[in-house]
PDB file of C-alpha atoms in Angstrom:
ATOM      1  CA  MET A   1       3.856  24.702 -14.800  1.00  0.00           C
ATOM      2  CA  THR A   2       3.078  26.340 -18.137  1.00  0.00           C
ATOM      3  CA  ASN A   3      -0.463  25.810 -19.358  1.00  0.00           C
ATOM      4  CA  PRO A   4      -0.960  24.423 -22.885  1.00  0.00           C
ATOM      5  CA  GLY A   5      -2.751  26.465 -25.517  1.00  0.00           C
ATOM      6  CA  ARG A   6      -6.544  26.201 -25.387  1.00  0.00           C
ATOM      7  CA  ASN A   7      -6.664  23.890 -28.402  1.00  0.00           C
ATOM      8  CA  ASP A   8      -3.555  21.901 -27.482  1.00  0.00           C
ATOM      9  CA  ALA A   9      -3.690  18.439 -25.929  1.00  0.00           C
ATOM     10  CA  CYS A  10      -4.282  18.633 -22.177  1.00  0.00           C
ATOM     11  CA  TRP A  11      -1.320  18.166 -19.852  1.00  0.00           C
ATOM     12  CA  CYS A  12      -3.103  15.300 -18.048  1.00  0.00           C
ATOM     13  CA  GLY A  13      -2.663  12.908 -20.977  1.00  0.00           C
ATOM     14  CA  SER A  14      -6.381  12.466 -21.650  1.00  0.00           C
ATOM     15  CA  GLY A  15      -5.967  13.318 -25.333  1.00  0.00           C
ATOM     16  CA  ARG A  16      -8.687  15.952 -25.074  1.00  0.00           C
ATOM     17  CA  LYS A  17      -8.213  19.631 -25.875  1.00  0.00           C
ATOM     18  CA  TYR A  18      -6.952  21.603 -22.901  1.00  0.00           C
ATOM     19  CA  LYS A  19      -9.944  23.982 -22.920  1.00  0.00           C
ATOM     20  CA  LYS A  20     -12.364  21.040 -22.678  1.00  0.00           C
ATOM     21  CA  CYS A  21     -10.354  19.150 -20.108  1.00  0.00           C
ATOM     22  CA  HIS A  22      -8.342  21.017 -17.435  1.00  0.00           C
ATOM     23  CA  GLY A  23      -8.658  24.631 -18.581  1.00  0.00           C
ATOM     24  CA  ALA A  24     -11.298  25.591 -15.994  1.00  0.00           C
ATOM     25  CA  PHE A  25      -9.504  23.488 -13.352  1.00  0.00           C
ATOM     26  CA  ASP A  26      -6.265  25.445 -13.804  1.00  0.00           C
ATOM     27  CA  GLU A  27      -8.107  28.755 -13.774  1.00  0.00           C
ATOM     28  CA  ARG A  28      -9.588  27.839 -10.409  1.00  0.00           C
ATOM     29  CA  LEU A  29      -6.152  26.927  -9.034  1.00  0.00           C
ATOM     30  CA  GLU A  30      -4.729  30.230 -10.227  1.00  0.00           C
ATOM     31  CA  LEU A  31      -7.596  32.164  -8.643  1.00  0.00           C
ATOM     32  CA  LEU A  32      -7.121  30.412  -5.308  1.00  0.00           C
ATOM     33  CA  ALA A  33      -3.378  31.057  -5.377  1.00  0.00           C
ATOM     34  CA  SER A  34      -4.000  34.751  -6.106  1.00  0.00           C
ATOM     35  CA  ARG A  35      -6.133  34.879  -2.958  1.00  0.00           C
ATOM     36  CA  GLY A  36      -3.249  33.575  -0.854  1.00  0.00           C
ATOM     37  CA  GLU A  37      -4.430  29.985  -0.554  1.00  0.00           C
ATOM     38  CA  GLU A  38      -1.872  27.168  -0.454  1.00  0.00           C
ATOM     39  CA  VAL A  39      -2.145  25.447  -3.821  1.00  0.00           C
ATOM     40  CA  LEU A  40       0.067  22.415  -4.404  1.00  0.00           C
ATOM     41  CA  PRO A  41       1.944  21.868  -7.683  1.00  0.00           C
ATOM     42  CA  ARG A  42      -0.174  20.422 -10.466  1.00  0.00           C
ATOM     43  CA  ALA A  43       2.216  17.466 -10.822  1.00  0.00           C
ATOM     44  CA  LEU A  44       0.916  16.087  -7.506  1.00  0.00           C
ATOM     45  CA  TYR A  45      -2.633  15.567  -8.771  1.00  0.00           C
ATOM     46  CA  LYS A  46      -3.280  12.045 -10.011  1.00  0.00           C
ATOM     47  CA  SER A  47      -4.780  11.252 -13.412  1.00  0.00           C
ATOM     48  CA  ALA A  48      -7.378   8.536 -13.994  1.00  0.00           C
ATOM     49  CA  ALA A  49      -4.580   6.242 -15.197  1.00  0.00           C
ATOM     50  CA  ASP A  50      -2.553   6.958 -12.055  1.00  0.00           C
ATOM     51  CA  ILE A  51      -5.511   6.120  -9.850  1.00  0.00           C
ATOM     52  CA  GLU A  52      -6.046   2.796 -11.607  1.00  0.00           C
ATOM     53  CA  GLY A  53      -2.381   1.988 -11.054  1.00  0.00           C
ATOM     54  CA  ILE A  54      -2.624   2.905  -7.360  1.00  0.00           C
ATOM     55  CA  LYS A  55      -5.724   0.732  -7.009  1.00  0.00           C
ATOM     56  CA  ALA A  56      -3.849  -2.295  -8.333  1.00  0.00           C
ATOM     57  CA  SER A  57      -1.107  -1.696  -5.779  1.00  0.00           C
ATOM     58  CA  ALA A  58      -3.650  -1.104  -3.015  1.00  0.00           C
ATOM     59  CA  GLU A  59      -5.416  -4.374  -3.771  1.00  0.00           C
ATOM     60  CA  VAL A  60      -2.208  -6.193  -2.857  1.00  0.00           C
ATOM     61  CA  ASN A  61      -1.663  -4.005   0.199  1.00  0.00           C
ATOM     62  CA  ARG A  62      -5.155  -4.707   1.510  1.00  0.00           C
ATOM     63  CA  GLY A  63      -4.764  -8.400   0.778  1.00  0.00           C
ATOM     64  CA  ILE A  64      -1.666  -8.558   2.954  1.00  0.00           C
ATOM     65  CA  LEU A  65      -3.441  -6.920   5.893  1.00  0.00           C
ATOM     66  CA  ASP A  66      -6.414  -9.268   5.418  1.00  0.00           C
ATOM     67  CA  TYR A  67      -4.009 -12.222   5.524  1.00  0.00           C
ATOM     68  CA  VAL A  68      -2.378 -10.899   8.696  1.00  0.00           C
ATOM     69  CA  GLY A  69      -5.806 -10.522  10.302  1.00  0.00           C
ATOM     70  CA  GLU A  70      -6.673 -14.128   9.479  1.00  0.00           C
ATOM     71  CA  HIS A  71      -3.461 -15.569  10.958  1.00  0.00           C
ATOM     72  CA  ILE A  72      -2.252 -13.281  13.734  1.00  0.00           C
ATOM     73  CA  GLN A  73      -2.579 -14.683  17.272  1.00  0.00           C
ATOM     74  CA  ALA A  74      -0.685 -15.214  20.489  1.00  0.00           C
ATOM     75  CA  GLY A  75       2.545 -17.135  19.864  1.00  0.00           C
ATOM     76  CA  VAL A  76       3.218 -15.479  16.496  1.00  0.00           C
ATOM     77  CA  SER A  77       6.431 -13.475  16.289  1.00  0.00           C
ATOM     78  CA  THR A  78       6.677 -10.194  14.434  1.00  0.00           C
ATOM     79  CA  MET A  79       9.335 -11.813  12.243  1.00  0.00           C
ATOM     80  CA  ASP A  80       6.682 -14.360  11.238  1.00  0.00           C
ATOM     81  CA  ILE A  81       4.592 -11.406  10.011  1.00  0.00           C
ATOM     82  CA  ASP A  82       7.508 -10.111   7.946  1.00  0.00           C
ATOM     83  CA  GLY A  83       7.762 -13.561   6.368  1.00  0.00           C
ATOM     84  CA  TRP A  84       4.042 -13.617   5.529  1.00  0.00           C
ATOM     85  CA  VAL A  85       4.423 -10.222   3.890  1.00  0.00           C
ATOM     86  CA  ASN A  86       7.352 -11.286   1.736  1.00  0.00           C
ATOM     87  CA  ASP A  87       5.589 -14.463   0.608  1.00  0.00           C
ATOM     88  CA  TYR A  88       2.389 -12.584  -0.287  1.00  0.00           C
ATOM     89  CA  LEU A  89       4.273  -9.894  -2.209  1.00  0.00           C
ATOM     90  CA  ALA A  90       6.225 -12.482  -4.206  1.00  0.00           C
ATOM     91  CA  ALA A  91       2.999 -14.272  -5.123  1.00  0.00           C
ATOM     92  CA  HIS A  92       1.403 -11.034  -6.374  1.00  0.00           C
ATOM     93  CA  ASP A  93       4.245  -9.537  -8.445  1.00  0.00           C
ATOM     94  CA  ALA A  94       4.806  -6.698  -5.973  1.00  0.00           C
ATOM     95  CA  VAL A  95       7.506  -5.471  -3.599  1.00  0.00           C
ATOM     96  CA  SER A  96       7.614  -3.733  -0.248  1.00  0.00           C
ATOM     97  CA  ALA A  97       7.960   0.048  -0.279  1.00  0.00           C
ATOM     98  CA  ASP A  98       9.312  -0.129   3.286  1.00  0.00           C
ATOM     99  CA  LEU A  99      12.261  -2.418   2.562  1.00  0.00           C
ATOM    100  CA  ASN A 100      15.465  -0.335   2.275  1.00  0.00           C
ATOM    101  CA  PHE A 101      13.517   2.935   2.336  1.00  0.00           C
ATOM    102  CA  GLU A 102      16.046   5.351   3.839  1.00  0.00           C
ATOM    103  CA  GLY A 103      17.765   2.292   5.300  1.00  0.00           C
ATOM    104  CA  TYR A 104      14.725   0.626   6.896  1.00  0.00           C
ATOM    105  CA  PRO A 105      15.725  -3.061   7.001  1.00  0.00           C
ATOM    106  CA  PHE A 106      12.367  -4.898   6.876  1.00  0.00           C
ATOM    107  CA  SER A 107       9.334  -5.275   4.605  1.00  0.00           C
ATOM    108  CA  VAL A 108       6.747  -4.168   7.158  1.00  0.00           C
ATOM    109  CA  CYS A 109       6.462  -2.199  10.405  1.00  0.00           C
ATOM    110  CA  THR A 110       5.158  -4.068  13.472  1.00  0.00           C
ATOM    111  CA  SER A 111       4.479  -1.785  16.453  1.00  0.00           C
ATOM    112  CA  ILE A 112       3.397  -3.416  19.716  1.00  0.00           C
ATOM    113  CA  ASN A 113       1.762  -1.677  22.712  1.00  0.00           C
ATOM    114  CA  ASP A 114       3.876   1.424  23.532  1.00  0.00           C
ATOM    115  CA  VAL A 115       5.639   1.425  20.136  1.00  0.00           C
ATOM    116  CA  VAL A 116       4.156   4.360  18.232  1.00  0.00           C
ATOM    117  CA  CYS A 117       5.553   3.484  14.793  1.00  0.00           C
ATOM    118  CA  HIS A 118       8.418   1.882  12.841  1.00  0.00           C
ATOM    119  CA  GLY A 119       8.593  -1.215  15.008  1.00  0.00           C
ATOM    120  CA  PHE A 120      11.161  -3.747  13.744  1.00  0.00           C
ATOM    121  CA  PRO A 121      10.069  -7.341  13.130  1.00  0.00           C
ATOM    122  CA  ASN A 122      11.996  -9.550  15.542  1.00  0.00           C
ATOM    123  CA  GLU A 123      11.971 -13.278  16.298  1.00  0.00           C
ATOM    124  CA  LYS A 124      12.067 -12.426  20.013  1.00  0.00           C
ATOM    125  CA  ASP A 125       8.948 -10.248  19.825  1.00  0.00           C
ATOM    126  CA  VAL A 126       6.332 -12.963  20.287  1.00  0.00           C
ATOM    127  CA  LEU A 127       2.765 -11.754  20.629  1.00  0.00           C
ATOM    128  CA  CYS A 128       1.080 -12.420  23.961  1.00  0.00           C
ATOM    129  CA  ASP A 129      -2.476 -12.365  25.237  1.00  0.00           C
ATOM    130  CA  GLY A 130      -3.434  -8.748  25.921  1.00  0.00           C
ATOM    131  CA  ASP A 131      -1.162  -7.124  23.318  1.00  0.00           C
ATOM    132  CA  ILE A 132      -2.269  -4.624  20.713  1.00  0.00           C
ATOM    133  CA  ILE A 133      -0.238  -4.329  17.515  1.00  0.00           C
ATOM    134  CA  ASN A 134      -0.179  -2.055  14.490  1.00  0.00           C
ATOM    135  CA  VAL A 135       0.903  -3.622  11.204  1.00  0.00           C
ATOM    136  CA  ASP A 136       1.847  -0.896   8.716  1.00  0.00           C
ATOM    137  CA  MET A 137       2.166  -2.108   5.123  1.00  0.00           C
ATOM    138  CA  SER A 138       3.347  -0.242   2.031  1.00  0.00           C
ATOM    139  CA  THR A 139       3.422  -1.806  -1.434  1.00  0.00           C
ATOM    140  CA  ILE A 140       4.872  -1.029  -4.863  1.00  0.00           C
ATOM    141  CA  LYS A 141       3.206  -2.650  -7.867  1.00  0.00           C
ATOM    142  CA  GLY A 142       3.537  -1.478 -11.452  1.00  0.00           C
ATOM    143  CA  GLY A 143       5.475   1.558 -10.255  1.00  0.00           C
ATOM    144  CA  TYR A 144       2.642   2.784  -8.009  1.00  0.00           C
ATOM    145  CA  PHE A 145       2.630   3.064  -4.222  1.00  0.00           C
ATOM    146  CA  SER A 146      -0.040   2.140  -1.680  1.00  0.00           C
ATOM    147  CA  ASP A 147       0.036   2.438   2.103  1.00  0.00           C
ATOM    148  CA  SER A 148      -2.294   1.509   4.973  1.00  0.00           C
ATOM    149  CA  SER A 149      -2.194   0.015   8.439  1.00  0.00           C
ATOM    150  CA  ARG A 150      -4.496  -1.754  10.877  1.00  0.00           C
ATOM    151  CA  MET A 151      -4.606  -2.503  14.579  1.00  0.00           C
ATOM    152  CA  TYR A 152      -5.048  -6.062  15.857  1.00  0.00           C
ATOM    153  CA  HIS A 153      -6.112  -7.277  19.323  1.00  0.00           C
ATOM    154  CA  ILE A 154      -4.337 -10.334  20.692  1.00  0.00           C
ATOM    155  CA  GLY A 155      -6.604 -12.321  22.963  1.00  0.00           C
ATOM    156  CA  ASP A 156      -8.150 -10.652  26.002  1.00  0.00           C
ATOM    157  CA  VAL A 157      -7.172  -6.967  25.744  1.00  0.00           C
ATOM    158  CA  ASP A 158      -7.691  -4.442  28.551  1.00  0.00           C
ATOM    159  CA  PRO A 159     -10.965  -2.529  27.939  1.00  0.00           C
ATOM    160  CA  GLU A 160      -9.220   0.867  28.057  1.00  0.00           C
ATOM    161  CA  TRP A 161      -6.676  -0.309  25.494  1.00  0.00           C
ATOM    162  CA  ARG A 162      -9.561  -1.451  23.298  1.00  0.00           C
ATOM    163  CA  ARG A 163     -11.149   1.956  23.688  1.00  0.00           C
ATOM    164  CA  LEU A 164      -7.895   3.576  22.576  1.00  0.00           C
ATOM    165  CA  VAL A 165      -7.878   1.452  19.414  1.00  0.00           C
ATOM    166  CA  ASP A 166     -11.548   2.188  18.741  1.00  0.00           C
ATOM    167  CA  VAL A 167     -11.180   5.940  19.281  1.00  0.00           C
ATOM    168  CA  CYS A 168      -8.174   6.055  16.958  1.00  0.00           C
ATOM    169  CA  ARG A 169     -10.249   4.390  14.231  1.00  0.00           C
ATOM    170  CA  GLU A 170     -13.131   6.799  14.893  1.00  0.00           C
ATOM    171  CA  SER A 171     -10.719   9.712  14.508  1.00  0.00           C
ATOM    172  CA  VAL A 172      -9.753   8.441  11.041  1.00  0.00           C
ATOM    173  CA  GLN A 173     -13.431   8.242  10.105  1.00  0.00           C
ATOM    174  CA  ALA A 174     -13.876  11.828  11.294  1.00  0.00           C
ATOM    175  CA  GLY A 175     -10.935  12.877   9.145  1.00  0.00           C
ATOM    176  CA  LEU A 176     -12.474  11.197   6.117  1.00  0.00           C
ATOM    177  CA  ALA A 177     -15.781  12.945   6.766  1.00  0.00           C
ATOM    178  CA  ALA A 178     -13.931  16.277   6.689  1.00  0.00           C
ATOM    179  CA  VAL A 179     -12.507  15.678   3.184  1.00  0.00           C
ATOM    180  CA  ARG A 180     -14.331  18.046   0.863  1.00  0.00           C
ATOM    181  CA  PRO A 181     -13.102  18.968  -2.624  1.00  0.00           C
ATOM    182  CA  TRP A 182     -11.734  22.521  -2.643  1.00  0.00           C
ATOM    183  CA  GLY A 183     -11.736  22.559   1.168  1.00  0.00           C
ATOM    184  CA  HIS A 184      -8.635  22.698   3.383  1.00  0.00           C
ATOM    185  CA  MET A 185      -6.323  19.942   4.608  1.00  0.00           C
ATOM    186  CA  GLY A 186      -6.404  21.535   8.053  1.00  0.00           C
ATOM    187  CA  ASP A 187     -10.067  20.556   8.341  1.00  0.00           C
ATOM    188  CA  VAL A 188      -9.021  16.908   8.195  1.00  0.00           C
ATOM    189  CA  GLY A 189      -6.395  17.206  10.929  1.00  0.00           C
ATOM    190  CA  ALA A 190      -8.677  19.255  13.172  1.00  0.00           C
ATOM    191  CA  ALA A 191     -11.452  16.655  12.905  1.00  0.00           C
ATOM    192  CA  VAL A 192      -9.051  13.825  13.755  1.00  0.00           C
ATOM    193  CA  ASN A 193      -7.650  15.668  16.760  1.00  0.00           C
ATOM    194  CA  ARG A 194     -11.064  16.616  18.102  1.00  0.00           C
ATOM    195  CA  VAL A 195     -12.202  13.000  18.358  1.00  0.00           C
ATOM    196  CA  ALA A 196      -8.999  11.815  20.048  1.00  0.00           C
ATOM    197  CA  SER A 197      -8.795  14.752  22.448  1.00  0.00           C
ATOM    198  CA  ASP A 198     -12.465  14.589  23.419  1.00  0.00           C
ATOM    199  CA  ALA A 199     -11.896  10.962  24.407  1.00  0.00           C
ATOM    200  CA  GLY A 200      -9.038  11.972  26.727  1.00  0.00           C
ATOM    201  CA  PHE A 201      -6.200  10.824  24.497  1.00  0.00           C
ATOM    202  CA  SER A 202      -3.412  12.732  22.719  1.00  0.00           C
ATOM    203  CA  VAL A 203      -2.206  12.885  19.124  1.00  0.00           C
ATOM    204  CA  VAL A 204       1.482  12.682  18.185  1.00  0.00           C
ATOM    205  CA  HIS A 205       2.699  15.951  16.650  1.00  0.00           C
ATOM    206  CA  GLU A 206       5.858  14.868  14.867  1.00  0.00           C
ATOM    207  CA  TYR A 207       4.359  12.273  12.531  1.00  0.00           C
ATOM    208  CA  GLY A 208       1.417  12.527  10.159  1.00  0.00           C
ATOM    209  CA  GLY A 209       0.037  11.507   6.811  1.00  0.00           C
ATOM    210  CA  HIS A 210       1.566  12.246   3.427  1.00  0.00           C
ATOM    211  CA  GLY A 211       0.915  12.467  -0.264  1.00  0.00           C
ATOM    212  CA  ILE A 212       1.515   9.205  -2.102  1.00  0.00           C
ATOM    213  CA  GLY A 213       1.061   7.524  -5.460  1.00  0.00           C
ATOM    214  CA  ARG A 214       3.935   7.917  -7.866  1.00  0.00           C
ATOM    215  CA  GLU A 215       6.370   8.082  -4.928  1.00  0.00           C
ATOM    216  CA  PHE A 216       6.199   6.666  -1.411  1.00  0.00           C
ATOM    217  CA  HIS A 217       6.230  10.018   0.376  1.00  0.00           C
ATOM    218  CA  GLU A 218       5.023  13.039  -1.576  1.00  0.00           C
ATOM    219  CA  GLU A 219       3.803  16.437  -0.506  1.00  0.00           C
ATOM    220  CA  PRO A 220       1.789  17.444   1.410  1.00  0.00           C
ATOM    221  CA  PHE A 221       2.555  16.554   5.028  1.00  0.00           C
ATOM    222  CA  VAL A 222      -0.783  15.826   6.721  1.00  0.00           C
ATOM    223  CA  SER A 223      -0.736  17.113  10.291  1.00  0.00           C
ATOM    224  CA  PHE A 224      -3.261  15.886  12.846  1.00  0.00           C
ATOM    225  CA  VAL A 225      -2.762  18.867  15.137  1.00  0.00           C
ATOM    226  CA  SER A 226      -3.749  21.405  12.482  1.00  0.00           C
ATOM    227  CA  GLU A 227      -6.358  24.164  12.556  1.00  0.00           C
ATOM    228  CA  ALA A 228      -9.517  24.056  10.476  1.00  0.00           C
ATOM    229  CA  GLY A 229      -9.512  26.388   7.494  1.00  0.00           C
ATOM    230  CA  THR A 230      -5.739  26.197   7.049  1.00  0.00           C
ATOM    231  CA  GLY A 231      -3.305  24.231   4.922  1.00  0.00           C
ATOM    232  CA  PRO A 232      -3.304  23.102   1.298  1.00  0.00           C
ATOM    233  CA  ILE A 233      -6.459  23.097  -0.783  1.00  0.00           C
ATOM    234  CA  LEU A 234      -7.987  19.636  -1.244  1.00  0.00           C
ATOM    235  CA  VAL A 235      -7.938  19.596  -5.025  1.00  0.00           C
ATOM    236  CA  PRO A 236      -9.552  16.654  -6.858  1.00  0.00           C
ATOM    237  CA  GLY A 237      -6.808  14.216  -7.805  1.00  0.00           C
ATOM    238  CA  LEU A 238      -4.808  14.755  -4.617  1.00  0.00           C
ATOM    239  CA  CYS A 239      -3.911  11.375  -3.088  1.00  0.00           C
ATOM    240  CA  PHE A 240      -2.801  11.144   0.553  1.00  0.00           C
ATOM    241  CA  THR A 241      -2.974   9.139   3.781  1.00  0.00           C
ATOM    242  CA  ILE A 242      -4.787   9.758   7.045  1.00  0.00           C
ATOM    243  CA  GLU A 243      -2.820   7.968   9.772  1.00  0.00           C
ATOM    244  CA  PRO A 244      -2.987   9.505  13.251  1.00  0.00           C
ATOM    245  CA  MET A 245      -0.912   8.058  16.060  1.00  0.00           C
ATOM    246  CA  VAL A 246      -3.015   8.343  19.211  1.00  0.00           C
ATOM    247  CA  ASN A 247      -1.455   7.869  22.651  1.00  0.00           C
ATOM    248  CA  MET A 248      -3.232   6.912  25.847  1.00  0.00           C
ATOM    249  CA  GLY A 249      -0.975   9.286  27.780  1.00  0.00           C
ATOM    250  CA  GLY A 250       0.887  12.357  26.619  1.00  0.00           C
ATOM    251  CA  PRO A 251       1.862  13.080  23.011  1.00  0.00           C
ATOM    252  CA  GLU A 252       5.611  13.018  23.692  1.00  0.00           C
ATOM    253  CA  ILE A 253       7.665  10.358  21.943  1.00  0.00           C
ATOM    254  CA  MET A 254      11.238   9.103  21.877  1.00  0.00           C
ATOM    255  CA  THR A 255      13.200   7.405  19.116  1.00  0.00           C
ATOM    256  CA  ASP A 256      15.510   4.464  19.744  1.00  0.00           C
ATOM    257  CA  ARG A 257      19.051   5.858  19.695  1.00  0.00           C
ATOM    258  CA  GLU A 258      20.597   2.574  18.635  1.00  0.00           C
ATOM    259  CA  ASN A 259      18.627   1.923  15.441  1.00  0.00           C
ATOM    260  CA  GLY A 260      17.223   5.405  14.794  1.00  0.00           C
ATOM    261  CA  TRP A 261      13.821   4.030  13.781  1.00  0.00           C
ATOM    262  CA  ILE A 262      11.653   2.571  16.536  1.00  0.00           C
ATOM    263  CA  VAL A 263       9.485   5.270  18.126  1.00  0.00           C
ATOM    264  CA  ARG A 264       7.884   4.775  21.559  1.00  0.00           C
ATOM    265  CA  THR A 265       5.681   6.835  23.833  1.00  0.00           C
ATOM    266  CA  ALA A 266       7.835   8.793  26.275  1.00  0.00           C
ATOM    267  CA  ASP A 267       5.655   7.779  29.229  1.00  0.00           C
ATOM    268  CA  GLY A 268       5.363   4.091  28.318  1.00  0.00           C
ATOM    269  CA  THR A 269       1.611   4.175  27.714  1.00  0.00           C
ATOM    270  CA  PRO A 270       0.140   2.329  24.722  1.00  0.00           C
ATOM    271  CA  SER A 271      -0.357   3.922  21.323  1.00  0.00           C
ATOM    272  CA  ALA A 272      -2.663   3.112  18.410  1.00  0.00           C
ATOM    273  CA  GLN A 273      -2.626   3.920  14.710  1.00  0.00           C
ATOM    274  CA  TRP A 274      -4.945   3.267  11.794  1.00  0.00           C
ATOM    275  CA  GLU A 275      -4.024   4.363   8.282  1.00  0.00           C
ATOM    276  CA  VAL A 276      -6.059   4.778   5.122  1.00  0.00           C
ATOM    277  CA  GLN A 277      -5.177   6.066   1.657  1.00  0.00           C
ATOM    278  CA  LEU A 278      -7.615   8.111  -0.410  1.00  0.00           C
ATOM    279  CA  VAL A 279      -7.914  10.342  -3.436  1.00  0.00           C
ATOM    280  CA  VAL A 280      -9.996  13.519  -3.478  1.00  0.00           C
ATOM    281  CA  THR A 281     -12.760  13.408  -6.095  1.00  0.00           C
ATOM    282  CA  ASP A 282     -15.111  15.988  -7.555  1.00  0.00           C
ATOM    283  CA  ASP A 283     -17.814  15.055  -5.063  1.00  0.00           C
ATOM    284  CA  GLY A 284     -15.845  13.835  -2.044  1.00  0.00           C
ATOM    285  CA  TYR A 285     -13.185  11.136  -1.883  1.00  0.00           C
ATOM    286  CA  GLU A 286     -12.529   7.553  -2.917  1.00  0.00           C
ATOM    287  CA  LEU A 287     -10.937   5.195  -0.412  1.00  0.00           C
ATOM    288  CA  LEU A 288      -8.089   3.253  -2.009  1.00  0.00           C
ATOM    289  CA  SER A 289      -6.324   1.335   0.780  1.00  0.00           C
ATOM    290  CA  TRP A 290      -7.371   0.619   4.358  1.00  0.00           C
TER     291      TRP A 290
END
């Protein structure tokens, strides 16, 4: 993108002169690019107004997952969860980002046990004692997108399955700890993978996190099998998700041929996923949805 003149209004919409606002920021981006670093387009970095809009969306998203946590139990169907989601969204002037996204037919993803992601709500999928389930929620409010997911235990869950869920969450925390402004995205993925692998589990290769904010899925793709010191620069204002899918067995997956959405572990072992949404700041990151 063309930079404004030094005394022109800044491109970010702050109303300040470019030289006092983002002049030094753009010079740093240009220097990094000249050194061969992967620098994402300036349009992907969120302004203060964007972040406030995302926060309003994320407040609804978090509220839905809180509600699910308060009501989920054995005997609840995953279609019941979809109904809760729709009712909550309607009451908070928001809509589901999942519904009709590339043909996805529901307002939320409900992934039980060996379902890695994109599980369809279904009246016949009734939660039983011992199940683990990921509820993945994405919300649009005021034109801004938020996205996060949580794992829930149903009753008396096998200790090793609980460990899988706990390790997955710990891997997300490790990824967050690796977020450093002007660092590399690969540091985040490497930290996530290290925790999961050291625990004896595997991380799915095909799916990862993504940029988000003004659109549901923006650049960059956030791999959790990446190498430290590689990938895009973590520029302040970059908003993305950390959402590893950690399998108890091997990392191989298979997608349902009939519906083209539901993804399961190839070996039938359970899988866990936690997802958070954050924005890189000048001194670290701010967590927006979890």
